[in-house]
Short mmCIF file of C-alpha atoms in Angstrom, two decimals:
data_model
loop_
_atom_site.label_atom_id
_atom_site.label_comp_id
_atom_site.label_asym_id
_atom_site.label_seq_id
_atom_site.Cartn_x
_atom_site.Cartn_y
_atom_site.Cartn_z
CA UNK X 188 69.92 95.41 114.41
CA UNK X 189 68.47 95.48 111.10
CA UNK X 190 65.83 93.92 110.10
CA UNK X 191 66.42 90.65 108.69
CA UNK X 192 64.47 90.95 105.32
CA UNK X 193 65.19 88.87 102.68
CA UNK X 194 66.90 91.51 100.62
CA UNK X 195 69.10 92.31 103.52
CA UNK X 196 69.74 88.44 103.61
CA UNK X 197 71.18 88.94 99.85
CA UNK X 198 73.49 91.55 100.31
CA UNK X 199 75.39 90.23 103.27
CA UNK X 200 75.25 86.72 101.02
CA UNK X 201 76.89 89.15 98.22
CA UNK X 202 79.45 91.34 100.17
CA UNK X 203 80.63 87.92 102.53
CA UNK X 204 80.79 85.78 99.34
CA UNK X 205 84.82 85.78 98.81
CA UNK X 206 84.54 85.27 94.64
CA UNK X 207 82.72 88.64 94.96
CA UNK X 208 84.51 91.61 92.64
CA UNK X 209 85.59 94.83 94.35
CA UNK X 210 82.91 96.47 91.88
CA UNK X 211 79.65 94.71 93.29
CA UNK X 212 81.08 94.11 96.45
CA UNK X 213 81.40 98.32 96.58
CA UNK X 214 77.94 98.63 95.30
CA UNK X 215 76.42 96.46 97.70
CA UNK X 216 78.62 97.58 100.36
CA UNK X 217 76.44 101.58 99.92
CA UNK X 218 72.98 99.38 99.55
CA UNK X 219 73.82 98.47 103.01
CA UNK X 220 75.24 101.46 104.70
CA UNK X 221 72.07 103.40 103.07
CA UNK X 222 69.52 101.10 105.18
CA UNK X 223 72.08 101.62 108.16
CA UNK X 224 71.67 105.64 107.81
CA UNK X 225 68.18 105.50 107.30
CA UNK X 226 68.35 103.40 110.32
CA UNK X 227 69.76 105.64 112.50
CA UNK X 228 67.65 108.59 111.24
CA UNK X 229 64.46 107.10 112.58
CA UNK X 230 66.54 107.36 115.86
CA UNK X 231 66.73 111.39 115.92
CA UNK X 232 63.87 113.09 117.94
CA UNK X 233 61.11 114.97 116.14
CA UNK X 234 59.24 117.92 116.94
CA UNK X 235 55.86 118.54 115.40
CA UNK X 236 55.76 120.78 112.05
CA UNK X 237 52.58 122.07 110.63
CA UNK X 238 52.92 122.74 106.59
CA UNK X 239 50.95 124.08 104.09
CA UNK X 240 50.52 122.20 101.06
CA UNK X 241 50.71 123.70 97.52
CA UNK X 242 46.68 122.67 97.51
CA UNK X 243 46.29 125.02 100.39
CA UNK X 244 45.77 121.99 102.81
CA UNK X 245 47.11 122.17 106.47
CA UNK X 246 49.77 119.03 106.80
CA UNK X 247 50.44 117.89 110.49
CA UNK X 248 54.01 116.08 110.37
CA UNK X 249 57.16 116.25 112.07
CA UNK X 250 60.80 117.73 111.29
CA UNK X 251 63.94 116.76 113.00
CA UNK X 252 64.84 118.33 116.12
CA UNK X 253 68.83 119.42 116.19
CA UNK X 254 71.32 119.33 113.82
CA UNK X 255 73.71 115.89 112.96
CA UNK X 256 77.24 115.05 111.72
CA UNK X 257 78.71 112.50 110.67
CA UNK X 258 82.24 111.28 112.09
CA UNK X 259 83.95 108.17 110.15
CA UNK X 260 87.18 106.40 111.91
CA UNK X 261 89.29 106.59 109.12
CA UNK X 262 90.08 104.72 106.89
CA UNK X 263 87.22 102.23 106.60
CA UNK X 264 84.69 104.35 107.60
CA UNK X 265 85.23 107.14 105.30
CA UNK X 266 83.33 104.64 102.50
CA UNK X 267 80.37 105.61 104.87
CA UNK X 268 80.75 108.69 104.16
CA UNK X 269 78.87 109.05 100.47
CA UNK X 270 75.76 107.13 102.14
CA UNK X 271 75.15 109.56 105.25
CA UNK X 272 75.19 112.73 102.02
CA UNK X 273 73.19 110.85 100.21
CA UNK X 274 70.48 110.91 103.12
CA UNK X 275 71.23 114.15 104.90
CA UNK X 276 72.21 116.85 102.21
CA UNK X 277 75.05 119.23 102.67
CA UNK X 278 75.74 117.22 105.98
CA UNK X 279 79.15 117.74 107.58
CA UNK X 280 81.39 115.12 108.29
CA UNK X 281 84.34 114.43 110.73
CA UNK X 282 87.39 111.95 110.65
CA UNK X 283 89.11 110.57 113.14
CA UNK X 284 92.21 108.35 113.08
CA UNK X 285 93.09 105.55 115.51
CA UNK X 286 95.77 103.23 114.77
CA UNK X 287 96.99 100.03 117.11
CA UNK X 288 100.03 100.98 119.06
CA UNK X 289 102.61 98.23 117.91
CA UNK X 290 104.16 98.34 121.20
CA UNK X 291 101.07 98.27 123.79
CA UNK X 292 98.68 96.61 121.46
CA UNK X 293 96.46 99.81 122.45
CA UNK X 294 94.57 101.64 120.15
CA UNK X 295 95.97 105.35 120.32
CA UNK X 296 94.52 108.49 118.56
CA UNK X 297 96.35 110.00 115.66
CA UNK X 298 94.14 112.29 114.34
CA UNK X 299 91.07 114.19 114.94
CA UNK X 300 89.23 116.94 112.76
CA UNK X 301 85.35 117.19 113.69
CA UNK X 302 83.00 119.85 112.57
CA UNK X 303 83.09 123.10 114.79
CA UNK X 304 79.74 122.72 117.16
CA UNK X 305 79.88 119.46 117.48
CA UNK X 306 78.86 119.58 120.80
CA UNK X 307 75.54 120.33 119.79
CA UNK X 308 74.59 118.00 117.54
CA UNK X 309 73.71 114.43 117.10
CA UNK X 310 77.13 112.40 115.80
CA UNK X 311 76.10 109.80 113.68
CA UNK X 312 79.95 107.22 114.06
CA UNK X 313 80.95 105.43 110.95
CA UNK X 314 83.17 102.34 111.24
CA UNK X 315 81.85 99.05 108.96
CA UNK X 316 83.41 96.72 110.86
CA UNK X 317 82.90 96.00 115.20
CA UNK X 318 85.37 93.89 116.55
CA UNK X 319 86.75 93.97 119.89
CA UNK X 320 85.55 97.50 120.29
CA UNK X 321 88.76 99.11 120.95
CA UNK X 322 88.83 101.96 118.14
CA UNK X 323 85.24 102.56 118.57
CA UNK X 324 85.92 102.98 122.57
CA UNK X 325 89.13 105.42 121.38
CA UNK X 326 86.30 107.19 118.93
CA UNK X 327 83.90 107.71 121.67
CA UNK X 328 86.10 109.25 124.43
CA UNK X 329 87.45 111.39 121.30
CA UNK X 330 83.90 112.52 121.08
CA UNK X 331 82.77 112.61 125.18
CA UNK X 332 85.90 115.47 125.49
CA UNK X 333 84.71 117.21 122.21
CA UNK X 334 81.86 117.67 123.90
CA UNK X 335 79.21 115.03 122.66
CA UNK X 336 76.73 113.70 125.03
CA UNK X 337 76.89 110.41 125.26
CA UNK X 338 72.75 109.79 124.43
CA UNK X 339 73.87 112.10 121.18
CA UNK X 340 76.06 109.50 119.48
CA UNK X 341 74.60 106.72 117.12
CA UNK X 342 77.27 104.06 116.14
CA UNK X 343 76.50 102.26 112.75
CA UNK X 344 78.21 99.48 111.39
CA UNK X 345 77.60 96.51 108.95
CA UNK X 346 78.64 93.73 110.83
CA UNK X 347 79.59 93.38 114.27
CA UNK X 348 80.87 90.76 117.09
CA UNK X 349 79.18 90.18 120.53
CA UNK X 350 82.37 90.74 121.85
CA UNK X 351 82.64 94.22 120.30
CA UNK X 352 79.16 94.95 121.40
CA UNK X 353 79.89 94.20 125.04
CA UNK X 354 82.76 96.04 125.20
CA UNK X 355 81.42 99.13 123.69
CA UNK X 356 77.97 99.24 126.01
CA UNK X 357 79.46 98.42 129.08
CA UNK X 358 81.11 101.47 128.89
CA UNK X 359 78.57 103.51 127.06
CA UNK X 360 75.17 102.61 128.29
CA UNK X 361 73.50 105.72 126.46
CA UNK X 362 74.40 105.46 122.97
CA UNK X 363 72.78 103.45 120.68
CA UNK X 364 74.69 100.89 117.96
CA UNK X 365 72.75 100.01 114.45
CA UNK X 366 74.36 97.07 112.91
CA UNK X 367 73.19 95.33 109.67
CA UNK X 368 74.42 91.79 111.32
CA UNK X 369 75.70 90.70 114.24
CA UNK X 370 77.93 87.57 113.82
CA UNK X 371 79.06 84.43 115.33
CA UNK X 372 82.02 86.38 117.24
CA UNK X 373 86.02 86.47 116.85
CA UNK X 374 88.90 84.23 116.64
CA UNK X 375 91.97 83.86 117.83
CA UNK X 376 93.56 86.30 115.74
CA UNK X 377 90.67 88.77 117.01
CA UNK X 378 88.78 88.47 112.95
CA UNK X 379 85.31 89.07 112.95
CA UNK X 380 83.83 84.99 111.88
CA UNK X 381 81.97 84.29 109.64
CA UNK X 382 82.48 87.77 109.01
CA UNK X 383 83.69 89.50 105.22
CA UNK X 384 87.30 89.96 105.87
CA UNK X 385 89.29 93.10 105.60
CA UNK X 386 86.56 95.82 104.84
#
């Protein structure tokens, strides 16, 4: 979870408040899901990296070790999308679609189109919203037969519900989740409470 600075404290106030215009609550929205990529980025392994500097100096740092993607579950996660390039330059993205089977109540895949290799690289998911878990489960198993280890996957989100949380690490106990906020839980009509509504 992010932490719980005071500036964080202001967007959530902003996106959650329901008078809020689609304009701010877009702009917000990307403040957010910035801090959430440059959340998961501290999560990527690091090799050492020596450097020279242009003053001739030796610099002892670190670069990232292996390559990323990003995968959004369309359609809300695709307004992830601009804040992963805006970290990670040139970085490719995936989409996957998952849609509630009407008759089953079972989230069923529709679509998938991730970048080719993406078995070797860490898959950053993009979904804003984690309810009961059920696409994100669909997402994952999409990934797991692509390839993806498990340990390789980073799920970020802005807001999420216990209940989706459970869900998703009981089955998964490798990958890691980075939410902005985790809420009170869900209702009876499964919506995320207090929660922002329809992302």
């Amino acid at each position: 979870c992010l932490p719980r600075t005071n500036q964080l404290e202001a967007l959530l106030t902003i996106i959650r408040d329901k008078d809020t215009n689609r304009g701010d609550f877009i702009f917000y929205s990307d403040r957010i899901i910035r801090l959430l990529v440059e959340e998961g980025l501290n999560h990527l392994p690091v090799i050492e990296k020596k450097v020279i500097t242009p003053t001739g100096s030796e610099f002892n740092g670190v670069s990232f070790k292996g390559k990323i993607c990003g995968v959004s579950i369309m359609r809300a996660g695709e307004a992830m999308e601009q804040g992963l390039r805006e970290c990670c330059r040139s970085v490719r993205i995936g989409k996957i679609l998952i849609q509630r089977d009407e008759e089953t109540a079972q989230p069923k895949l529709y679509y998938a189109k991730l970048p080719p290799g993406i078995e070797n690289r860490y898959v950053l998911l993009l979904d804003p919203m984690l309810a009961t878990g059920g696409s994100a489960i669909k997402a994952i198993e999409v990934l797991l037969s692509y390839g993806v280890k498990e340990d390789k996957i980073l799920f970020l989100n802005l807001i999420a519900a216990p209940e989706g949380i459970q869900a998703v690490t009981s089955r998964f106990s490798q990958l890691k989740i980075i939410t902005a906020f985790i809420d009170e839980g869900l209702n009876e009509k499964k919506f995320i409470i207090p929660g922002l509504g329809d992302f």
